[in-house]
Short mmCIF file of C-alpha atoms in Angstrom, two decimals:
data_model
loop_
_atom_site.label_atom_id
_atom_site.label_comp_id
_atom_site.label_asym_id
_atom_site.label_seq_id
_atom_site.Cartn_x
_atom_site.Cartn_y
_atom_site.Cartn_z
CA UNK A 735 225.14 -50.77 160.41
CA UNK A 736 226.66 -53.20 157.69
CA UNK A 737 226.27 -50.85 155.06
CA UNK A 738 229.65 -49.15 155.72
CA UNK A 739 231.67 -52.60 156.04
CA UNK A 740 229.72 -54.14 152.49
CA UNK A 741 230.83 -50.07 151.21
CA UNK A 742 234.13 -50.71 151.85
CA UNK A 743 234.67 -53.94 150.11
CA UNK A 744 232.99 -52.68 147.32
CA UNK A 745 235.29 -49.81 146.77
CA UNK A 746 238.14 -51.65 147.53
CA UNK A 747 237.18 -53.97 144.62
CA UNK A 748 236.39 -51.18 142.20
CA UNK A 749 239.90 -49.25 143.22
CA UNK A 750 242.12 -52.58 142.39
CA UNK A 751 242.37 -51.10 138.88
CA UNK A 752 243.93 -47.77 140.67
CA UNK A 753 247.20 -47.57 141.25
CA UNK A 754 247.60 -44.61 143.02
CA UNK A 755 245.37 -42.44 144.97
CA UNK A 756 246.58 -39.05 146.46
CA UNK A 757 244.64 -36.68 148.55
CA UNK A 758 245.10 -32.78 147.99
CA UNK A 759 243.98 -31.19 151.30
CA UNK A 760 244.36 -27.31 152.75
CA UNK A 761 243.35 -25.96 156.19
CA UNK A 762 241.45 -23.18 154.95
CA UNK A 763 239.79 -21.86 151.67
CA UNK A 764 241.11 -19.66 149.16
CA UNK A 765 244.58 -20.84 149.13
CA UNK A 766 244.75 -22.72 145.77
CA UNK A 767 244.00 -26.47 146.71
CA UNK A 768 241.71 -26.95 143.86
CA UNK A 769 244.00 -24.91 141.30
CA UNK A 770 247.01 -27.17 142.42
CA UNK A 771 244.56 -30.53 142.14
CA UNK A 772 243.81 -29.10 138.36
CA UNK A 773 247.40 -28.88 137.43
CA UNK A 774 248.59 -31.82 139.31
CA UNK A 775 246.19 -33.56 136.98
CA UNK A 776 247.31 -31.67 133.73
CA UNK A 777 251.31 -32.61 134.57
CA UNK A 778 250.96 -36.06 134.60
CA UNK A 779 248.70 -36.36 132.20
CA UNK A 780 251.10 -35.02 129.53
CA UNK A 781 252.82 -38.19 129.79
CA UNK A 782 250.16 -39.93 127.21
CA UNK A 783 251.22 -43.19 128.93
CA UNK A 784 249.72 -42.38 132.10
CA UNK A 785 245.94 -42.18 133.25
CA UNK A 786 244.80 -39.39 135.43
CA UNK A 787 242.04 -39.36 137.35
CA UNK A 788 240.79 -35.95 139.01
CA UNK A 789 237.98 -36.77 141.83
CA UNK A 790 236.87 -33.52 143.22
CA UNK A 791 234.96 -34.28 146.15
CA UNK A 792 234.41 -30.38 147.55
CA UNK A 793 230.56 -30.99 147.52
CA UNK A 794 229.58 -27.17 148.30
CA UNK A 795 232.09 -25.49 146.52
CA UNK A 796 233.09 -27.61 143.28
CA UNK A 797 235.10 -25.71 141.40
CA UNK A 798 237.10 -28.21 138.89
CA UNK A 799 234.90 -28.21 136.17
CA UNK A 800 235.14 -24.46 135.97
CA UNK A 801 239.29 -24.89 136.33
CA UNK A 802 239.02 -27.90 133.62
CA UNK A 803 237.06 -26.04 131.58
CA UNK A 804 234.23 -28.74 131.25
CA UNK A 805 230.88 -26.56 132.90
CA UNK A 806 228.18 -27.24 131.46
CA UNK A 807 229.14 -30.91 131.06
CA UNK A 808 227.05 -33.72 132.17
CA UNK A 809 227.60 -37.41 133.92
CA UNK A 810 226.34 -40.49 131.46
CA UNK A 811 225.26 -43.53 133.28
CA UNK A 812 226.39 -46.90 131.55
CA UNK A 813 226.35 -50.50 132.26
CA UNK A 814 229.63 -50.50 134.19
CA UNK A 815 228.69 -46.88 136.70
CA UNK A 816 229.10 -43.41 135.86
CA UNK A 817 231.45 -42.68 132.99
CA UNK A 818 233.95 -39.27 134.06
CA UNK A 819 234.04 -36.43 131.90
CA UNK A 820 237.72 -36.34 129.90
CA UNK A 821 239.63 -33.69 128.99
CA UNK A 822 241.88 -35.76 127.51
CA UNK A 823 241.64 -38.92 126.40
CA UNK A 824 243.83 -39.74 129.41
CA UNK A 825 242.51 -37.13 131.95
CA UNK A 826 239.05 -38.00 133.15
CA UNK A 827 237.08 -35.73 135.98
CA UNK A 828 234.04 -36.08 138.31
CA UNK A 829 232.37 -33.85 140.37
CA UNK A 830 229.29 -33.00 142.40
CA UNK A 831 229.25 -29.58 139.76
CA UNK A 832 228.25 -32.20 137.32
CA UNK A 833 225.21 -33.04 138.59
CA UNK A 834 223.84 -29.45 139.09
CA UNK A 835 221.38 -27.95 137.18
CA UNK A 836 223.27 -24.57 136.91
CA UNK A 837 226.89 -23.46 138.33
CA UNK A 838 225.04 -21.41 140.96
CA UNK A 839 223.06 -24.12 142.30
CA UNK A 840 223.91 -24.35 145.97
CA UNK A 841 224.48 -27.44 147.89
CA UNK A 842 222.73 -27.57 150.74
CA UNK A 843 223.38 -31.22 152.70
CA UNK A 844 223.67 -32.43 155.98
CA UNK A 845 227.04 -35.16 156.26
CA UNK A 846 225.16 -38.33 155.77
CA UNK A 847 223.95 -37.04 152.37
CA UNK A 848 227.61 -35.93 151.71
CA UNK A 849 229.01 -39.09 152.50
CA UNK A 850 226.64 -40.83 150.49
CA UNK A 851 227.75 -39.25 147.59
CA UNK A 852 231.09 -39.80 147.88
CA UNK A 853 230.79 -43.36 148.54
CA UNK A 854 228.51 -43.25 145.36
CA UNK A 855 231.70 -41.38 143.62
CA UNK A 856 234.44 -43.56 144.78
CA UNK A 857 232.48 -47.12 144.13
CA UNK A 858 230.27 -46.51 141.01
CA UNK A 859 232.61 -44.07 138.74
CA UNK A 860 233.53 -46.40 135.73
CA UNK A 861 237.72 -44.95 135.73
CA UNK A 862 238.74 -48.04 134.12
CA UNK A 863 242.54 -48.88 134.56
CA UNK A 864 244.42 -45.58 136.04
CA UNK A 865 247.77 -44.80 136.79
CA UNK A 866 247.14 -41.54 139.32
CA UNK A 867 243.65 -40.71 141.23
CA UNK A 868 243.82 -37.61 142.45
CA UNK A 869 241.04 -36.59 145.19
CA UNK A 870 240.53 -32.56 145.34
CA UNK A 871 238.74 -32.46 148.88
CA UNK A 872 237.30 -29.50 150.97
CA UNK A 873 239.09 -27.14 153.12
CA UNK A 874 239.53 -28.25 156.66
CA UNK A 875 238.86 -31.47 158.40
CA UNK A 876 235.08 -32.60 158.16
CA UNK A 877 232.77 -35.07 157.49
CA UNK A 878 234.10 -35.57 153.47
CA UNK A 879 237.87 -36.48 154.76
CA UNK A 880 236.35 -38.50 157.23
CA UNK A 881 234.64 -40.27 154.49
CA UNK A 882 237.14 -40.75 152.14
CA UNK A 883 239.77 -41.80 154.16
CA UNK A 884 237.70 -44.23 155.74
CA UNK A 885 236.09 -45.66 152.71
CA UNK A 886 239.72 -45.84 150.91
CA UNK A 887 240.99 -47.71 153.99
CA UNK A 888 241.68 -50.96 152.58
CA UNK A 889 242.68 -49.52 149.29
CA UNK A 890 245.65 -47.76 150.25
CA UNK A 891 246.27 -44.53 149.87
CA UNK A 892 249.48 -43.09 148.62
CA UNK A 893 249.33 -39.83 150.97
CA UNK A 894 248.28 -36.17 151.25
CA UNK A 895 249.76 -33.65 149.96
CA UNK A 896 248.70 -30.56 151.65
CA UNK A 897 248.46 -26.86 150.40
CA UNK A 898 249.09 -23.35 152.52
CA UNK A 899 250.44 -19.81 151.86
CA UNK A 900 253.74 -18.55 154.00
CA UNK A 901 251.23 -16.47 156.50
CA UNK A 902 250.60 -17.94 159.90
CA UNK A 903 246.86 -17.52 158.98
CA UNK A 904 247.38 -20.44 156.80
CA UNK A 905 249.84 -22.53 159.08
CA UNK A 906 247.67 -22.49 161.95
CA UNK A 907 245.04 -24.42 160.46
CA UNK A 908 247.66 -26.67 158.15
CA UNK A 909 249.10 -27.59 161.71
CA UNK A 910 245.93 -29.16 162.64
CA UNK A 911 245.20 -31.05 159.33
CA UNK A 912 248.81 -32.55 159.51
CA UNK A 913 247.42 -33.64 162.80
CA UNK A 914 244.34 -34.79 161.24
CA UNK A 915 246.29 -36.92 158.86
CA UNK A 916 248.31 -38.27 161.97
CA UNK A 917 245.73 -39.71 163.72
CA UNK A 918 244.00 -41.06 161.05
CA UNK A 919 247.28 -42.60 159.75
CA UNK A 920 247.36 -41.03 156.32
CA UNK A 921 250.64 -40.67 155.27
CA UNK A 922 251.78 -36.72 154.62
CA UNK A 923 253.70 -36.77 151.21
CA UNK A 924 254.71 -33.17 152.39
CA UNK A 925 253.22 -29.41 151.93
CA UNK A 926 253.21 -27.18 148.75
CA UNK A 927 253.44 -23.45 149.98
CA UNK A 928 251.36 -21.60 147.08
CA UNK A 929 251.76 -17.34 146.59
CA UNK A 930 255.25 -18.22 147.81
CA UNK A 931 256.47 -14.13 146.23
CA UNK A 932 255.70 -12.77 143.23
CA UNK A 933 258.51 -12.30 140.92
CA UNK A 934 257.94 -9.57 138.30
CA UNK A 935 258.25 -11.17 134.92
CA UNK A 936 260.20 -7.93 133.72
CA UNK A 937 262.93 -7.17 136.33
CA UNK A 938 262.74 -10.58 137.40
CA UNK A 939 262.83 -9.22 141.02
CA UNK A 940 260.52 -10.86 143.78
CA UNK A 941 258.61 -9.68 146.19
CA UNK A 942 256.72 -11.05 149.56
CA UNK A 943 252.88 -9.90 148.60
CA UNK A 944 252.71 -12.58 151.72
CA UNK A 945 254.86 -12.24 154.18
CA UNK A 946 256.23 -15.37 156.02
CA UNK A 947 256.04 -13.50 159.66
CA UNK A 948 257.10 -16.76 161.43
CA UNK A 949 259.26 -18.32 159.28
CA UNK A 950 256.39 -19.72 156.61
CA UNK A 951 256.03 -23.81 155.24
CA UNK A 952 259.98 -23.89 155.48
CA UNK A 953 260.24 -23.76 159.34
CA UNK A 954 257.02 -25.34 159.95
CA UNK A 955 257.91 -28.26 158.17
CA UNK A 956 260.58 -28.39 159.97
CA UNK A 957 259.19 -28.56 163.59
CA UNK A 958 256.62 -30.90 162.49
CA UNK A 959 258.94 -32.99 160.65
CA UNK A 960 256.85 -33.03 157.35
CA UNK A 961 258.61 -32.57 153.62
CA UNK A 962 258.30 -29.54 152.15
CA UNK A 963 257.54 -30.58 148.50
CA UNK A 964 258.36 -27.01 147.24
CA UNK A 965 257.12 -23.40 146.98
CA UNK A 966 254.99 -21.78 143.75
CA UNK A 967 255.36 -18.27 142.83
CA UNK A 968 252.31 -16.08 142.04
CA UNK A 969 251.76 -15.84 138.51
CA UNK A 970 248.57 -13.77 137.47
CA UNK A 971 248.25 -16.15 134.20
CA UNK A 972 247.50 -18.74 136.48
CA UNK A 973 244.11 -17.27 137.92
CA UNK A 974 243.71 -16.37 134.01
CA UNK A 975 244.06 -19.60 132.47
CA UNK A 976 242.06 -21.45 135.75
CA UNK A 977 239.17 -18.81 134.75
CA UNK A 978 239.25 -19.81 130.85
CA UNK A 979 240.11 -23.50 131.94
CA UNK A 980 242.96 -23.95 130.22
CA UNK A 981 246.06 -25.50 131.60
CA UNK A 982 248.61 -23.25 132.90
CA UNK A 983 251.87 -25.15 131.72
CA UNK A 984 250.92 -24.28 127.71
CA UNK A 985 250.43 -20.74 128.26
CA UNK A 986 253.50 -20.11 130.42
CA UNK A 987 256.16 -22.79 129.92
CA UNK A 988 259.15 -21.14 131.39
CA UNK A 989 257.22 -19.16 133.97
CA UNK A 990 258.74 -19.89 137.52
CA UNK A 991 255.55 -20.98 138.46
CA UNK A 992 255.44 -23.80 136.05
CA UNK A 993 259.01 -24.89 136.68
CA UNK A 994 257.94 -24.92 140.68
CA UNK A 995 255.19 -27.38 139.94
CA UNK A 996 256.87 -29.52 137.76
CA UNK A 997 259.72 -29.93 140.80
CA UNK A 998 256.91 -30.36 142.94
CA UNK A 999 254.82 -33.67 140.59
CA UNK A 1000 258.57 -34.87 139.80
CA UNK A 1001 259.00 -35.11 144.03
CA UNK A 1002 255.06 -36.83 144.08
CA UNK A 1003 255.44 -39.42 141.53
CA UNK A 1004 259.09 -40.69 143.46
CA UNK A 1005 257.21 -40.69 146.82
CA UNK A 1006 254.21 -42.64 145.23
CA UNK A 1007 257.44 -45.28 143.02
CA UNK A 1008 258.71 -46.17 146.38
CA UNK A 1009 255.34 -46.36 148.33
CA UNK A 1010 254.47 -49.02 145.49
CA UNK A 1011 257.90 -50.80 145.69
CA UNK A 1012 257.48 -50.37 149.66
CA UNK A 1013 253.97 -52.37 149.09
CA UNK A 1014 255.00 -54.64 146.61
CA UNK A 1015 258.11 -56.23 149.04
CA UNK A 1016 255.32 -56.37 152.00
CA UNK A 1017 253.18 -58.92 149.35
CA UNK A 1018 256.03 -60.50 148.26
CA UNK A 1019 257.37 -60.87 151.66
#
């Protein structure tokens, strides 16, 4: 029964040398959580200044290191933990993909066994000194966001920021994992409403491929009194470059897409600024 408690400390020690931790969460599958973890991790890390740190904690379904474009890679044990796997010198990654024998592998664990290896992720990966963690998690509200929240307890976490598409398919279950992050008291940095139109890179003109019957992340943000951080275009390169992982910001600079998501890390980067200041005047104080 002490195991959790003695857990806890421990990754509270090892995350002292993180400044900011962030979790991306959806309600369901399929809606681009892990693609927006990917390039939420490539924007900042093009500031050379800055360490990234992309945790991908989907156990059953890892798909970063295909969207990083590092399968096949493997996890090196040293004296200090596990060393990530970098894309950059300033972008490292770990996942559960990692540590399978081939990309097909299925996972097949009960929660405890889960849990275990997160806890095994979040207190013996050697990150070193990083600016931005950023913790790609599982659709839905189960035993891994359980986990991670509650082992990252004392360690502070800047907030969720939470991923739908405008159809009430997707808000119904977003609806619940804001209330998820309510009662566990994880602070909502707002939502990100991905597929948001498609606008045709020759006439320019957009259309609804999904149709925001009842009113989409705009009014629902609204009632539930959550930020809405901003809404992303579909962009075809995107699935392209996440299937080559490559980023999609060098391909298609100026695509609306890109300019969306760079309005969207500009808005998470203030939120996380004044959560530190906001933390930094409670110490002081």
């Amino acid at each position: 029964m002490e195991e959790v408690p003695h857990a806890i400390e421990e990754i509270k020690e090892k995350m002292k040398t993180v400044k900011h931790k962030i979790l991306v969460l959806s309600g369901k599958g399929g809606v681009g959580k892990s693609t927006f973890s990917a390039h939420l991790a490539h924007g900042l890390a093009e500031d050379e200044n800055t360490q990234i740190a992309l945790l991908d904690i989907d156990i059953c379904g890892p798909s970063i290191p295909k969207i990083m474009g590092l399968e096949g890679e493997q996890v090196h044990q040293s004296g200090s933990g596990w060393s990530p796997v970098y894309v950059e010198d300033n972008l490292g990654v770990m996942s559960v993909g990692f540590l399978l024998s081939s990309p097909d592998d299925a996972v097949i664990w009960r929660g405890p066994k889960k849990n275990g290896m997160i806890k095994q992720f979040l207190r013996d990966v050697d990150w070193g000194e990083v600016d931005y963690l950023i913790v790609d998690t599982p659709p839905g509200t189960s035993d891994e966001h359980l986990s991670v929240v509650r082992y990252l307890a004392t360690a502070h976490i800047d907030g969720a920021v939470i991923i739908t598409t405008p159809q009430e398919v997707s808000l119904q279950d977003v609806r619940k994992e804001i209330n998820f992050c309510r009662k566990v008291k994880l602070p909502i940095i707002g939502v990100v409403e991905n597929m948001s139109g498609f606008i045709c890179p020759k006439c320019k003109k957009e259309s609804q491929i999904f149709p925001p019957t009842t009113g989409g992340a705009e009014l629902m943000c609204q009632d539930l009194e959550v930020p809405l951080l901003g809404r992303v275009p579909l962009d075809p390169l995107i699935g392209k470059n996440c299937d080559k992982g490559q980023s999609f910001f060098i391909d298609a600079p100026d695509s609306p897409a890109t300019l969306a998501y760079r309005s969207i890390i500009q808005r998470i980067q203030e939120f996380c600024n004044l959560h530190q200041s906001k933390e930094e005047n409670l110490i002081s104080s």
